[in-house]
mmCIF file of C-alpha atoms (C1' of nucleotides) in Angstrom:
data_model
loop_
_atom_site.group_PDB
_atom_site.id
_atom_site.type_symbol
_atom_site.label_atom_id
_atom_site.label_comp_id
_atom_site.label_asym_id
_atom_site.label_seq_id
_atom_site.Cartn_x
_atom_site.Cartn_y
_atom_site.Cartn_z
ATOM 1 C CA MET A 353 0.189 0.197 -0.228
ATOM 2 C CA ASP A 354 3.349 2.121 0.203
ATOM 3 C CA SER A 355 3.672 2.039 -3.070
ATOM 4 C CA ILE A 356 1.725 4.316 -4.413
ATOM 5 C CA ASN A 357 2.405 6.142 -7.756
ATOM 6 C CA PRO A 358 0.816 8.993 -6.473
ATOM 7 C CA SER A 359 0.207 11.482 -10.150
ATOM 8 C CA PHE A 360 -2.941 9.794 -11.069
ATOM 9 C CA PHE A 361 -5.767 10.264 -8.137
ATOM 10 C CA LEU A 362 -7.301 13.376 -5.679
ATOM 11 C CA ASN A 363 -6.998 13.527 -2.827
ATOM 12 C CA GLN A 364 -10.876 13.300 -1.767
ATOM 13 C CA SER A 365 -11.902 13.619 1.652
ATOM 14 C CA SER A 366 -14.510 17.048 2.093
ATOM 15 C CA GLY A 367 -16.966 14.810 0.127
ATOM 16 C CA ILE A 368 -17.774 17.497 -2.261
ATOM 17 C CA ILE A 369 -15.722 17.711 -5.478
ATOM 18 C CA ASN A 370 -14.101 20.685 -5.196
ATOM 19 C CA PRO A 371 -11.155 21.860 -8.198
ATOM 20 C CA SER A 372 -10.223 25.210 -6.428
ATOM 21 C CA SER A 373 -9.033 22.856 -3.128
ATOM 22 C CA SER A 374 -5.551 22.529 -2.677
ATOM 23 C CA SER A 375 -5.685 19.307 -3.588
ATOM 24 C CA SER A 376 -4.558 17.813 -6.610
ATOM 25 C CA PHE A 377 -6.448 15.978 -8.947
ATOM 26 C CA PRO A 378 -5.126 13.445 -11.754
ATOM 27 C CA ASN A 379 -3.447 15.081 -14.192
ATOM 28 C CA MET A 380 -3.817 17.912 -13.305
ATOM 29 C CA THR A 381 -4.483 21.221 -15.960
ATOM 30 C CA TYR A 382 -4.118 25.142 -15.758
ATOM 31 C CA ASN A 383 -5.114 27.907 -18.113
ATOM 32 C CA ASN A 384 -3.718 31.196 -16.228
ATOM 33 C CA GLY A 385 -2.686 29.563 -12.846
ATOM 34 C CA ASN A 386 -6.196 28.269 -12.821
ATOM 35 C CA PHE A 387 -7.959 24.385 -12.340
ATOM 36 C CA ASP A 388 -8.919 23.843 -16.504
ATOM 37 C CA GLY A 389 -9.648 19.711 -16.147
ATOM 38 C CA PHE A 390 -8.145 16.940 -15.137
ATOM 39 C CA MET A 391 -7.527 13.168 -17.721
ATOM 40 C CA GLY A 392 -8.178 14.658 -20.155
ATOM 41 C CA PHE A 393 -10.964 16.201 -19.237
ATOM 42 C CA LYS A 394 -11.782 19.899 -19.676
ATOM 43 C CA ARG A 395 -13.519 21.290 -16.759
ATOM 44 C CA GLU A 396 -16.699 22.245 -18.762
ATOM 45 C CA ASN A 397 -16.882 18.371 -19.514
ATOM 46 C CA ILE A 398 -16.989 17.670 -16.053
ATOM 47 C CA GLN A 399 -19.803 18.539 -13.057
ATOM 48 C CA TYR A 400 -19.117 18.439 -9.327
ATOM 49 C CA PHE A 401 -21.861 17.502 -7.181
ATOM 50 C CA PRO A 402 -21.767 17.087 -3.453
ATOM 51 C CA ALA A 403 -22.389 13.764 -0.898
ATOM 52 C CA ALA A 404 -26.187 14.231 -0.351
ATOM 53 C CA GLU A 405 -26.238 14.795 -3.897
ATOM 54 C CA VAL A 406 -25.649 11.791 -4.554
ATOM 55 C CA LYS A 407 -26.991 10.088 -2.338
ATOM 56 C CA ASN A 408 -30.247 10.637 -2.975
ATOM 57 C CA GLU A 409 -29.988 10.384 -6.585
ATOM 58 C CA GLY A 410 -29.040 5.946 -4.750
ATOM 59 C CA PHE A 411 -25.110 6.753 -5.789
ATOM 60 C CA VAL A 412 -22.264 5.713 -3.824
ATOM 61 C CA PRO A 413 -20.847 9.114 -1.868
ATOM 62 C CA VAL A 414 -18.214 9.553 -2.364
ATOM 63 C CA GLU A 415 -15.862 9.528 0.374
ATOM 64 C CA SER A 416 -16.150 6.048 2.326
ATOM 65 C CA GLU A 417 -14.092 3.917 4.947
ATOM 66 C CA ILE A 418 -12.895 1.086 4.337
ATOM 67 C CA LYS A 419 -11.221 -1.315 7.604
ATOM 68 C CA PHE A 420 -8.213 -2.497 6.415
ATOM 69 C CA SER A 421 -6.652 -5.760 8.609
ATOM 70 C CA ALA A 422 -2.245 -4.735 9.173
ATOM 71 C CA GLY A 423 -1.860 -8.326 10.407
ATOM 72 C CA ILE A 424 -2.383 -11.284 8.396
ATOM 73 C CA GLY A 425 -5.627 -13.050 8.617
ATOM 74 C CA LYS A 426 -8.984 -10.993 10.599
ATOM 75 C CA LYS A 427 -7.491 -9.770 13.930
ATOM 76 C CA LYS A 428 -9.719 -7.453 15.202
ATOM 77 C CA GLY A 429 -7.597 -4.464 16.079
ATOM 78 C CA ASN A 430 -5.419 -5.128 14.322
ATOM 79 C CA GLU A 431 -7.126 -3.377 11.539
ATOM 80 C CA LYS A 432 -6.880 0.401 10.254
ATOM 81 C CA LYS A 433 -9.643 2.048 9.422
ATOM 82 C CA ILE A 434 -7.927 4.167 5.465
ATOM 83 C CA ARG A 435 -10.031 6.907 3.697
ATOM 84 C CA LYS A 436 -10.013 5.152 0.178
ATOM 85 C CA GLN A 437 -9.109 7.875 -2.004
ATOM 86 C CA ARG A 438 -12.686 8.505 -4.304
ATOM 87 C CA PHE A 439 -14.095 10.548 -7.394
ATOM 88 C CA ALA A 440 -16.735 11.185 -9.580
ATOM 89 C CA PHE A 441 -17.424 12.965 -12.288
ATOM 90 C CA GLN A 442 -20.624 12.604 -14.706
ATOM 91 C CA THR A 443 -21.345 13.248 -18.429
ATOM 92 C CA ARG A 444 -23.906 12.927 -21.167
ATOM 93 C CA SER A 445 -22.896 9.933 -22.846
ATOM 94 C CA GLN A 446 -24.512 7.086 -25.051
ATOM 95 C CA VAL A 447 -22.806 4.662 -24.265
ATOM 96 C CA ASP A 448 -22.056 3.586 -20.313
ATOM 97 C CA ILE A 449 -18.206 3.387 -20.288
ATOM 98 C CA LEU A 450 -15.398 5.471 -21.353
ATOM 99 C CA ASP A 451 -13.018 4.565 -22.959
ATOM 100 C CA ASP A 452 -10.133 6.428 -20.280
ATOM 101 C CA GLY A 453 -7.135 4.619 -21.648
ATOM 102 C CA TYR A 454 -6.903 1.830 -18.383
ATOM 103 C CA ARG A 455 -8.106 -1.694 -19.137
ATOM 104 C CA TRP A 456 -11.011 -3.220 -17.165
ATOM 105 C CA ARG A 457 -12.504 -5.693 -16.151
ATOM 106 C CA LYS A 458 -16.781 -6.086 -14.700
ATOM 107 C CA TYR A 459 -16.930 -7.688 -11.229
ATOM 108 C CA GLY A 460 -20.075 -7.008 -10.253
ATOM 109 C CA GLN A 461 -22.310 -5.811 -11.101
ATOM 110 C CA LYS A 462 -26.254 -4.360 -8.492
ATOM 111 C CA ALA A 463 -29.311 -3.069 -8.624
ATOM 112 C CA VAL A 464 -29.108 0.545 -6.997
ATOM 113 C CA LYS A 465 -31.990 2.137 -5.434
ATOM 114 C CA ASN A 466 -34.025 4.615 -6.040
ATOM 115 C CA ASN A 467 -33.116 3.963 -9.583
ATOM 116 C CA LYS A 468 -33.946 2.067 -12.863
ATOM 117 C CA PHE A 469 -30.522 1.370 -14.452
ATOM 118 C CA PRO A 470 -28.269 -2.080 -12.186
ATOM 119 C CA ARG A 471 -24.396 -0.197 -11.242
ATOM 120 C CA SER A 472 -21.675 -2.276 -12.748
ATOM 121 C CA TYR A 473 -18.437 -2.240 -10.683
ATOM 122 C CA TYR A 474 -15.120 -2.923 -12.848
ATOM 123 C CA ARG A 475 -11.504 -3.712 -11.621
ATOM 124 C CA CYS A 476 -8.623 -2.789 -13.073
ATOM 125 C CA THR A 477 -6.592 -5.826 -14.798
ATOM 126 C CA ASN A 478 -2.978 -4.336 -14.094
ATOM 127 C CA GLN A 479 -1.153 -6.931 -12.256
ATOM 128 C CA GLY A 480 -0.911 -5.511 -8.662
ATOM 129 C CA CYS A 481 -2.810 -2.333 -9.281
ATOM 130 C CA ASN A 482 -6.806 -2.324 -7.694
ATOM 131 C CA VAL A 483 -7.907 0.553 -8.754
ATOM 132 C CA LYS A 484 -11.594 0.379 -8.770
ATOM 133 C CA LYS A 485 -13.982 2.260 -10.637
ATOM 134 C CA GLN A 486 -18.013 1.845 -10.671
ATOM 135 C CA VAL A 487 -20.725 3.317 -13.233
ATOM 136 C CA GLN A 488 -23.866 3.966 -13.054
ATOM 137 C CA ARG A 489 -27.010 5.806 -15.021
ATOM 138 C CA LEU A 490 -29.263 8.053 -13.218
ATOM 139 C CA SER A 491 -32.670 7.647 -13.213
ATOM 140 C CA ARG A 492 -33.479 10.975 -13.029
ATOM 141 C CA ASP A 493 -31.773 11.378 -16.769
ATOM 142 C CA GLU A 494 -30.764 8.458 -18.765
ATOM 143 C CA GLY A 495 -28.362 10.379 -20.389
ATOM 144 C CA ILE A 496 -25.687 11.323 -17.679
ATOM 145 C CA VAL A 497 -23.658 8.194 -17.237
ATOM 146 C CA VAL A 498 -21.397 9.067 -13.318
ATOM 147 C CA THR A 499 -18.460 7.482 -12.954
ATOM 148 C CA THR A 500 -16.260 7.178 -9.418
ATOM 149 C CA TYR A 501 -13.216 6.005 -9.266
ATOM 150 C CA GLU A 502 -11.407 4.505 -6.391
ATOM 151 C CA GLY A 503 -7.721 4.089 -5.804
ATOM 152 C CA MET A 504 -4.566 4.543 -7.498
ATOM 153 C CA HIS A 505 -2.979 3.633 -10.295
ATOM 154 C CA THR A 506 0.639 1.918 -10.052
ATOM 155 C CA HIS A 507 1.566 1.238 -13.692
ATOM 156 C CA PRO A 508 0.655 3.889 -16.347
ATOM 157 C CA VAL A 509 -1.522 4.552 -18.793
ATOM 158 C CA GLU A 510 -2.363 2.118 -21.116
ATOM 159 C CA LYS A 511 -3.471 3.430 -24.473
ATOM 160 C CA PRO A 512 -1.812 7.264 -23.995
ATOM 161 C CA ASN A 513 -2.608 7.957 -27.776
ATOM 162 C CA ASP A 514 -5.822 7.887 -28.379
ATOM 163 C CA ASN A 515 -7.177 8.713 -24.516
ATOM 164 C CA PHE A 516 -7.757 11.792 -25.653
ATOM 165 C CA GLU A 517 -9.619 12.428 -28.450
ATOM 166 C CA GLN A 518 -11.857 9.390 -27.801
ATOM 167 C CA ILE A 519 -13.610 11.015 -24.457
ATOM 168 C CA LEU A 520 -14.054 13.686 -26.281
ATOM 169 C CA ASN A 521 -15.734 11.566 -28.678
ATOM 170 C CA GLN A 522 -17.852 9.096 -26.557
ATOM 171 C CA MET A 523 -19.204 12.093 -24.516
ATOM 172 C CA HIS A 524 -21.097 15.491 -25.430
ATOM 173 C CA ILE A 525 -20.826 18.851 -22.947
ATOM 174 C CA TYR A 526 -22.350 19.041 -19.917
ATOM 175 C CA PRO A 527 -23.555 22.432 -19.352
ATOM 176 C CA PRO A 528 -21.347 24.340 -16.548
ATOM 177 C CA PHE A 529 -23.741 25.756 -13.845
ATOM 178 C "C1'" DC B 1452 -7.598 -21.854 -24.307
ATOM 179 C "C1'" DG B 1453 -7.197 -17.215 -21.727
ATOM 180 C "C1'" DC B 1454 -9.717 -14.056 -20.950
ATOM 181 C "C1'" DT B 1455 -14.265 -11.077 -19.640
ATOM 182 C "C1'" DT B 1456 -18.869 -10.969 -18.312
ATOM 183 C "C1'" DT B 1457 -23.045 -12.322 -15.945
ATOM 184 C "C1'" DT B 1458 -25.208 -13.483 -11.478
ATOM 185 C "C1'" DG B 1459 -26.885 -15.215 -7.366
ATOM 186 C "C1'" DA B 1460 -24.351 -16.103 -3.140
ATOM 187 C "C1'" DC B 1461 -21.853 -14.067 0.249
ATOM 188 C "C1'" DC B 1462 -19.622 -11.110 3.843
ATOM 189 C "C1'" DC B 1463 -20.036 -6.846 6.143
ATOM 190 C "C1'" DG B 1464 -21.865 -2.498 8.376
ATOM 191 C "C1'" DC B 1465 -25.542 -0.129 10.347
ATOM 192 C "C1'" DG B 1466 -30.268 1.336 11.747
ATOM 193 C "C1'" DC B 1467 -34.939 -0.311 13.680
ATOM 194 C "C1'" DG C 1476 -30.882 -10.672 15.918
ATOM 195 C "C1'" DC C 1477 -32.324 -8.796 11.411
ATOM 196 C "C1'" DG C 1478 -33.295 -7.227 7.512
ATOM 197 C "C1'" DC C 1479 -31.676 -4.124 4.319
ATOM 198 C "C1'" DG C 1480 -27.821 -1.282 1.196
ATOM 199 C "C1'" DG C 1481 -23.981 -1.614 -0.472
ATOM 200 C "C1'" DG C 1482 -19.863 -4.276 -2.475
ATOM 201 C "C1'" DT C 1483 -17.611 -8.915 -3.565
ATOM 202 C "C1'" DC C 1484 -16.804 -13.338 -4.918
ATOM 203 C "C1'" DA C 1485 -16.537 -17.113 -8.036
ATOM 204 C "C1'" DA C 1486 -18.442 -20.835 -10.769
ATOM 205 C "C1'" DA C 1487 -20.065 -21.404 -14.928
ATOM 206 C "C1'" DA C 1488 -21.335 -18.643 -19.740
ATOM 207 C "C1'" DG C 1489 -19.617 -16.878 -23.680
ATOM 208 C "C1'" DC C 1490 -16.159 -14.977 -27.039
ATOM 209 C "C1'" DG C 1491 -11.950 -13.992 -30.900
#
DNA sequence: CGCTTTTGACCCGCGC
DNA sequence: GCGCGGGTCAAAAGCG
């Protein structure tokens, strides 16, 4: 857990995804010193929302606490509560799975309360990299797909070249508030 | 064959 | 304790 490349995911603890916070977004870009986007997404393509709103939509909270065992087995007392790093964003898109340049294997799908669409769970297929993401469509507006990333990649992106273009082709601009 | 997806079972934390 | 909701496992099926 220590040898993690910190360049990819932000440190998210406030429950609100806020680009003006001091935490760094993955592959952040700046324009005149102002936050301009991350991961190839331009700022206007990203909508930020509080965790409470996400919960009401039947989606996962942005912050969560996961217990890890520090020793062998599942001894009580050896566990540490670790706040995993998570962030979510939503886009207008016909396709659920945005090509973000990484290879993912689906490992679960669950029905979501208050939502007619299921949520899909994916894990990064790279050995030793346990980054996860979940994808789900909003019931309120079926045109919107919410993607939540969790963890940090321990390796470089596998398809760096067509990454950006692919994503832009796949999604529409979500109007900023 | 070597992957990935599907899908019900299972686990776990939490509120009642 | 029990049920519920979220998250994961893993066996089977699917597919190039």
